[in-house]
CSV table of C-alpha atoms in Angstrom, one decimal:
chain,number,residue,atom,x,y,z
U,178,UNK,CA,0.0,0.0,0.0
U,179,UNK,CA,0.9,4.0,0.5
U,180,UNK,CA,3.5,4.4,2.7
U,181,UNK,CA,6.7,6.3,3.8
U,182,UNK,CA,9.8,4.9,4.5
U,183,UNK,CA,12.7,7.1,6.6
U,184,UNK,CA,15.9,5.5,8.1
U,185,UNK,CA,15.9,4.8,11.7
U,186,UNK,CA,17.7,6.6,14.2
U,187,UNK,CA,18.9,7.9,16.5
U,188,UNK,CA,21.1,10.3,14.6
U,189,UNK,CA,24.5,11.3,16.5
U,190,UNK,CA,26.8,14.2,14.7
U,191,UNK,CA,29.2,16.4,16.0
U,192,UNK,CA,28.3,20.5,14.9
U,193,UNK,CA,28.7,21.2,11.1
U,194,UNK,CA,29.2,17.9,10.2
U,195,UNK,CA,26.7,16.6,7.4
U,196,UNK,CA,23.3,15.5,7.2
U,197,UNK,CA,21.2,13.0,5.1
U,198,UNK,CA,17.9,11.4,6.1
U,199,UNK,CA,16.5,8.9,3.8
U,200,UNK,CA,13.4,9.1,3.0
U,201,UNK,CA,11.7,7.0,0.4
U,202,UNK,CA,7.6,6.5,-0.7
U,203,UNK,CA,5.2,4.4,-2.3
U,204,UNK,CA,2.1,5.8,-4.0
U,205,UNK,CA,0.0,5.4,-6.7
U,206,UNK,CA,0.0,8.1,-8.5
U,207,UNK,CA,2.0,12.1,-7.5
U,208,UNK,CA,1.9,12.6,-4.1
U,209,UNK,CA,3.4,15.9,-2.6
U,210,UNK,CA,6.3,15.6,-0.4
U,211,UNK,CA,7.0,17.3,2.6
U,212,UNK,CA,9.8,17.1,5.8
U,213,UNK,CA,8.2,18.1,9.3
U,214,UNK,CA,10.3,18.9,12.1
U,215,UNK,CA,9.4,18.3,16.0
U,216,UNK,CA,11.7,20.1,18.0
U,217,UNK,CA,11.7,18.6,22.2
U,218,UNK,CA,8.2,19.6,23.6
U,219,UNK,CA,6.6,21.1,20.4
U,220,UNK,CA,4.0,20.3,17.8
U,221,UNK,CA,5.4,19.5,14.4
U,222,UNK,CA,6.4,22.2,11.8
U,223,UNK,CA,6.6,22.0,8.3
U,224,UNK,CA,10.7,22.2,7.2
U,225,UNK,CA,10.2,22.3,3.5
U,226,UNK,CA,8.3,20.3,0.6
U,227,UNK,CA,7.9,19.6,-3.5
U,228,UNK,CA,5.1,18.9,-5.0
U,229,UNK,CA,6.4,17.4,-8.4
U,230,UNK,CA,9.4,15.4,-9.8
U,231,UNK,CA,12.7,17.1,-10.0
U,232,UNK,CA,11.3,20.2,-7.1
U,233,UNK,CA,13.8,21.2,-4.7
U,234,UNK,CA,12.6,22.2,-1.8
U,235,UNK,CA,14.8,24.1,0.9
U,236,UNK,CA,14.7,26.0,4.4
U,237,UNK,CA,17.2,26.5,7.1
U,238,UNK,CA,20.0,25.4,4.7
U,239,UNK,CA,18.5,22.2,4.3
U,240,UNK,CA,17.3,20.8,1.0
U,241,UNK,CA,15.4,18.2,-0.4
U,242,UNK,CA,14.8,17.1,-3.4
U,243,UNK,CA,11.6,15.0,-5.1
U,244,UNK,CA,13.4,11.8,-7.4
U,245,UNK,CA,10.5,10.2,-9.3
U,246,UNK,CA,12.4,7.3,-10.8
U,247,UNK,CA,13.9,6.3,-7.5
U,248,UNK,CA,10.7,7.2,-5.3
U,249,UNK,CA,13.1,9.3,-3.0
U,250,UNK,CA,12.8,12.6,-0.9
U,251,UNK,CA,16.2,12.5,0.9
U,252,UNK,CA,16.6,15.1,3.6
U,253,UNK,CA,20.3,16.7,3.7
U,254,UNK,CA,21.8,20.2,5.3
U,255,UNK,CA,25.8,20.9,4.6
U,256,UNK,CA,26.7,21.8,8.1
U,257,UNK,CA,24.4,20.9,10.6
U,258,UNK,CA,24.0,22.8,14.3
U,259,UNK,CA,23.2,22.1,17.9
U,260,UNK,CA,20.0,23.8,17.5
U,261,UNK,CA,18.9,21.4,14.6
U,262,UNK,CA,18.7,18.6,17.3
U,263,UNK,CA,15.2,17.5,16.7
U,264,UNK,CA,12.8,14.3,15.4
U,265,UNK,CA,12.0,14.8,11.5
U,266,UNK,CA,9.0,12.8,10.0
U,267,UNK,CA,9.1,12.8,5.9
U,268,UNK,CA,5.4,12.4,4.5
U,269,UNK,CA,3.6,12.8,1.5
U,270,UNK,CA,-0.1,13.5,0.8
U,271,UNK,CA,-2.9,11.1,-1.0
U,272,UNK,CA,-4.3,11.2,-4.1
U,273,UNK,CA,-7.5,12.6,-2.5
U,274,UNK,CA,-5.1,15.8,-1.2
U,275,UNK,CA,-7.3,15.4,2.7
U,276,UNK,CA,-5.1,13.1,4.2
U,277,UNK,CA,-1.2,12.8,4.7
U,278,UNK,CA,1.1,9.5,5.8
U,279,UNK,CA,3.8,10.4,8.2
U,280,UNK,CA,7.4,8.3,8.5
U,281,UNK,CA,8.3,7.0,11.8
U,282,UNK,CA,10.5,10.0,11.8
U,283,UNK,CA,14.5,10.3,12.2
U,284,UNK,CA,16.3,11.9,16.3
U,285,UNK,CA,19.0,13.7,15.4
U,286,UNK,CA,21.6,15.1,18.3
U,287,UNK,CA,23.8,17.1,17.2
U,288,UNK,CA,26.7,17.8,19.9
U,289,UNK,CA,29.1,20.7,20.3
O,207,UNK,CA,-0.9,34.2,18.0
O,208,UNK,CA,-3.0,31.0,19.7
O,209,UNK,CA,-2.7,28.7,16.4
O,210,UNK,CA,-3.8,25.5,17.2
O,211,UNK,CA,-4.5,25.1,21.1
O,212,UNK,CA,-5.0,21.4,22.7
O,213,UNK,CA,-6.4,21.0,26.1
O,214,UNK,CA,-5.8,19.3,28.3
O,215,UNK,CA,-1.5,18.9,28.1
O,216,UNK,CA,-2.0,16.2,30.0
O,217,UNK,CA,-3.9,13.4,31.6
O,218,UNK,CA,-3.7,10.0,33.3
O,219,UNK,CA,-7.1,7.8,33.3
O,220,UNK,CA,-7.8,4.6,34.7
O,221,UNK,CA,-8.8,1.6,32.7
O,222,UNK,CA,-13.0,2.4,31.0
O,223,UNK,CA,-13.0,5.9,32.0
O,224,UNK,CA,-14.3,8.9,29.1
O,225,UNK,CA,-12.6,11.6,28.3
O,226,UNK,CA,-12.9,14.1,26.1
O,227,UNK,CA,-9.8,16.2,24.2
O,228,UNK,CA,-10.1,19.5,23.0
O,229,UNK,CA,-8.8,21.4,19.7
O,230,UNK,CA,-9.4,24.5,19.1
O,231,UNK,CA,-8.1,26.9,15.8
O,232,UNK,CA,-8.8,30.2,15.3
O,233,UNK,CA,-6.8,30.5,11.7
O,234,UNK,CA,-10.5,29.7,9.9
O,235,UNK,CA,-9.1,26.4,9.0
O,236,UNK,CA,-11.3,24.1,6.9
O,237,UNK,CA,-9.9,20.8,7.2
O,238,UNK,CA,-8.6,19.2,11.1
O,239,UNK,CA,-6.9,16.1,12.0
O,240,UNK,CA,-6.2,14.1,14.9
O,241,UNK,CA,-3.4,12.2,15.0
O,242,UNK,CA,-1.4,9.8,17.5
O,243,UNK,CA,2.2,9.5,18.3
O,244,UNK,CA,3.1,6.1,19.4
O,245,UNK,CA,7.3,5.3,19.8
O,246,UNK,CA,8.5,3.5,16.4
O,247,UNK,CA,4.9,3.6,14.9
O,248,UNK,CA,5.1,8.0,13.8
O,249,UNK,CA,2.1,9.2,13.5
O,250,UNK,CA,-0.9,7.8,12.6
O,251,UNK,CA,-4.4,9.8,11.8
O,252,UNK,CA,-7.2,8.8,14.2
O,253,UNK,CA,-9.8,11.1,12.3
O,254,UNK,CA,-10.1,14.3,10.3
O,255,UNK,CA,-12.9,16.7,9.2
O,256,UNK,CA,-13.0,18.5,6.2
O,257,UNK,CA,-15.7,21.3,7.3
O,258,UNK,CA,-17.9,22.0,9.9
O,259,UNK,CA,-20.5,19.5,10.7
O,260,UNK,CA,-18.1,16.8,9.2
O,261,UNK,CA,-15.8,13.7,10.3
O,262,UNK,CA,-14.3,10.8,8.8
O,263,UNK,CA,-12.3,7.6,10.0
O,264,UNK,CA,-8.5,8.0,9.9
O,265,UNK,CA,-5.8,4.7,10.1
O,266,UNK,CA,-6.5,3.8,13.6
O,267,UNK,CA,-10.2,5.0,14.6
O,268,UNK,CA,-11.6,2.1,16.8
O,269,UNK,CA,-12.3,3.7,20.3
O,270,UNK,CA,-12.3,7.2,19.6
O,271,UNK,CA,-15.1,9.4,18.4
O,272,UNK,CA,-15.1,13.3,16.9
O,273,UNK,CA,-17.3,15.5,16.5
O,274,UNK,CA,-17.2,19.3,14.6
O,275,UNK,CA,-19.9,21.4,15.7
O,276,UNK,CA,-18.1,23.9,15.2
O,277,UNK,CA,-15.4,25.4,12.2
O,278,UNK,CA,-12.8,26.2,15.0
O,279,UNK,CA,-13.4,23.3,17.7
O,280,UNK,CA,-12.3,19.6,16.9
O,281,UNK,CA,-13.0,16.8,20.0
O,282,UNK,CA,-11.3,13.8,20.7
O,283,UNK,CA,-13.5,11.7,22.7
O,284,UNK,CA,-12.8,7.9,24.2
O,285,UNK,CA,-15.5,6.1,25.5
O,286,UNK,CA,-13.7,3.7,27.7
O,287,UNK,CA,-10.2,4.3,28.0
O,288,UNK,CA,-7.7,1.2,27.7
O,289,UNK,CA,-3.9,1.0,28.3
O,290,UNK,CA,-3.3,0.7,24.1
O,291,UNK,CA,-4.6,3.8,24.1
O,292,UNK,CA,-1.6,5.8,26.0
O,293,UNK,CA,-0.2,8.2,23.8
O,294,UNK,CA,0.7,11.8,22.3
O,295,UNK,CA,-2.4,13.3,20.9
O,296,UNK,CA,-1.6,15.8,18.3
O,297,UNK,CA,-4.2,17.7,16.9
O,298,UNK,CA,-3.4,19.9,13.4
O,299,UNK,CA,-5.2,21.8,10.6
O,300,UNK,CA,-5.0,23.0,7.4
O,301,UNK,CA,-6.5,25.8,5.5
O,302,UNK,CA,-5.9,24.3,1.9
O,303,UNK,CA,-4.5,21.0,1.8
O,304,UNK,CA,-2.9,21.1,-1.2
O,305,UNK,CA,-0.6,23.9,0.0
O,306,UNK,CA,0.9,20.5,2.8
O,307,UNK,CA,0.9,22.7,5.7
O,308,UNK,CA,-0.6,21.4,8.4
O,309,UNK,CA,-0.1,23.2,11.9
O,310,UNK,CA,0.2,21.0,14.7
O,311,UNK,CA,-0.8,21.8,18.4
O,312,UNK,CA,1.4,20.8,21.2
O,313,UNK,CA,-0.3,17.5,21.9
O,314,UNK,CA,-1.7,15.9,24.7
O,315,UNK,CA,0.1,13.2,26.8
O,316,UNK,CA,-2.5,10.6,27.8
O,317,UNK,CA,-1.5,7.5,30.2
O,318,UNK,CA,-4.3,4.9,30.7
O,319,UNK,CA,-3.0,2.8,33.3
């Protein structure tokens, strides 16, 4: 069925070291694509998205980009920070565009 | 700014009791979700409305039960608690889905012992 794959953490890295998530889907169809971020204690935000083959989709230096023929939406940033210690859940929407599946989402630590 | 405010933060029940979570948004969202956050499992959508007055069954519905009286309110409701049911309760809306931006509250911590 529909579903969102996204490497299991936890994620360790030392400050500006650098950062890829894997994130991989399977749909029928288009789907958008989107990154959330849940920093300790909060609700999820949205990080960045693409909603069609070949979008880039960037925020906070990181960058993500939608690969059709390998059904990919990796997550990377160049030079990662303590502050970007957080859970991040890929997802992507349904055909019907009123629903979204979440990955089990990625910790990353990032120490000093 | 309120956003998307969830009450109560928290809440421990025993085994069978009700309860009833609240969501309220005052961005004039159409559409609004309630999801669960279970370790290893991510999130998983309980139910959603897309407009007042209307509700429909999510991934993982069994023992819960919405309601959307109103465009701003969403309720989580469980009949009779049970231990499987302990979890992070995040409610979220949207104001045009297609856009992918949901905005999340900052859930509800439930322990059914």
């Amino acid at each position: 069925g529909d579903s969102v794959t996204q490497m299991e953490g936890p994620v360790t890295l030392s400050e500006e070291a650098f950062l890829t998530i894997n994130c991989t889907y399977t749909a029928t169809g288009y789907p958008s694509l989107f990154w959330y971020v849940q920093y300790p204690g909060e609700g999820l935000q949205l990080l960045l998205k693409a909603t069609k083959a070949d979008d880039k989709g960037s925020n906070k230096g990181f960058e993500a980009t939608y690969r059709k023929e390998t059904t990919s939406f990796h997550l990377e940033k160049g030079s990662v920070q303590v502050s970007d210690s957080a859970v991040y859940f890929c997802a992507r929407d349904t055909n019907t565009g009123n629903q979204f599946y979440f990955g089990t989402g990625t910790s990353l630590t990032v120490i000093p | 700014n309120a956003g998307v405010t969830q009450t109560p933060k928290f809440r421990v029940l025993k085994t069978g009791q009700s309860m009833t979570l609240l969501c309220a948004q005052d961005m004039n969202h159409e559409y609004m979700y309630w999801y669960r956050q279970d370790p290893g499992m991510g999130l998983r959508l309980i139910h959603y409305s897309v407009g007042e007055g209307t509700t429909a069954k999510g991934e993982v519905p069994d023992g819960y039960n919405v309601s959307r009286l109103k465009k701003q309110n969403f309720l989580l409701g469980l009949e009779s608690a049970a231990p499987s049911q302990t979890s992070v309760y995040f409610c979220a809306s949207s104001f045009v889905i297609a856009t992918g931006e949901l905005f999340f509250g900052e859930g509800s911590r439930l322990t059914v012992l």
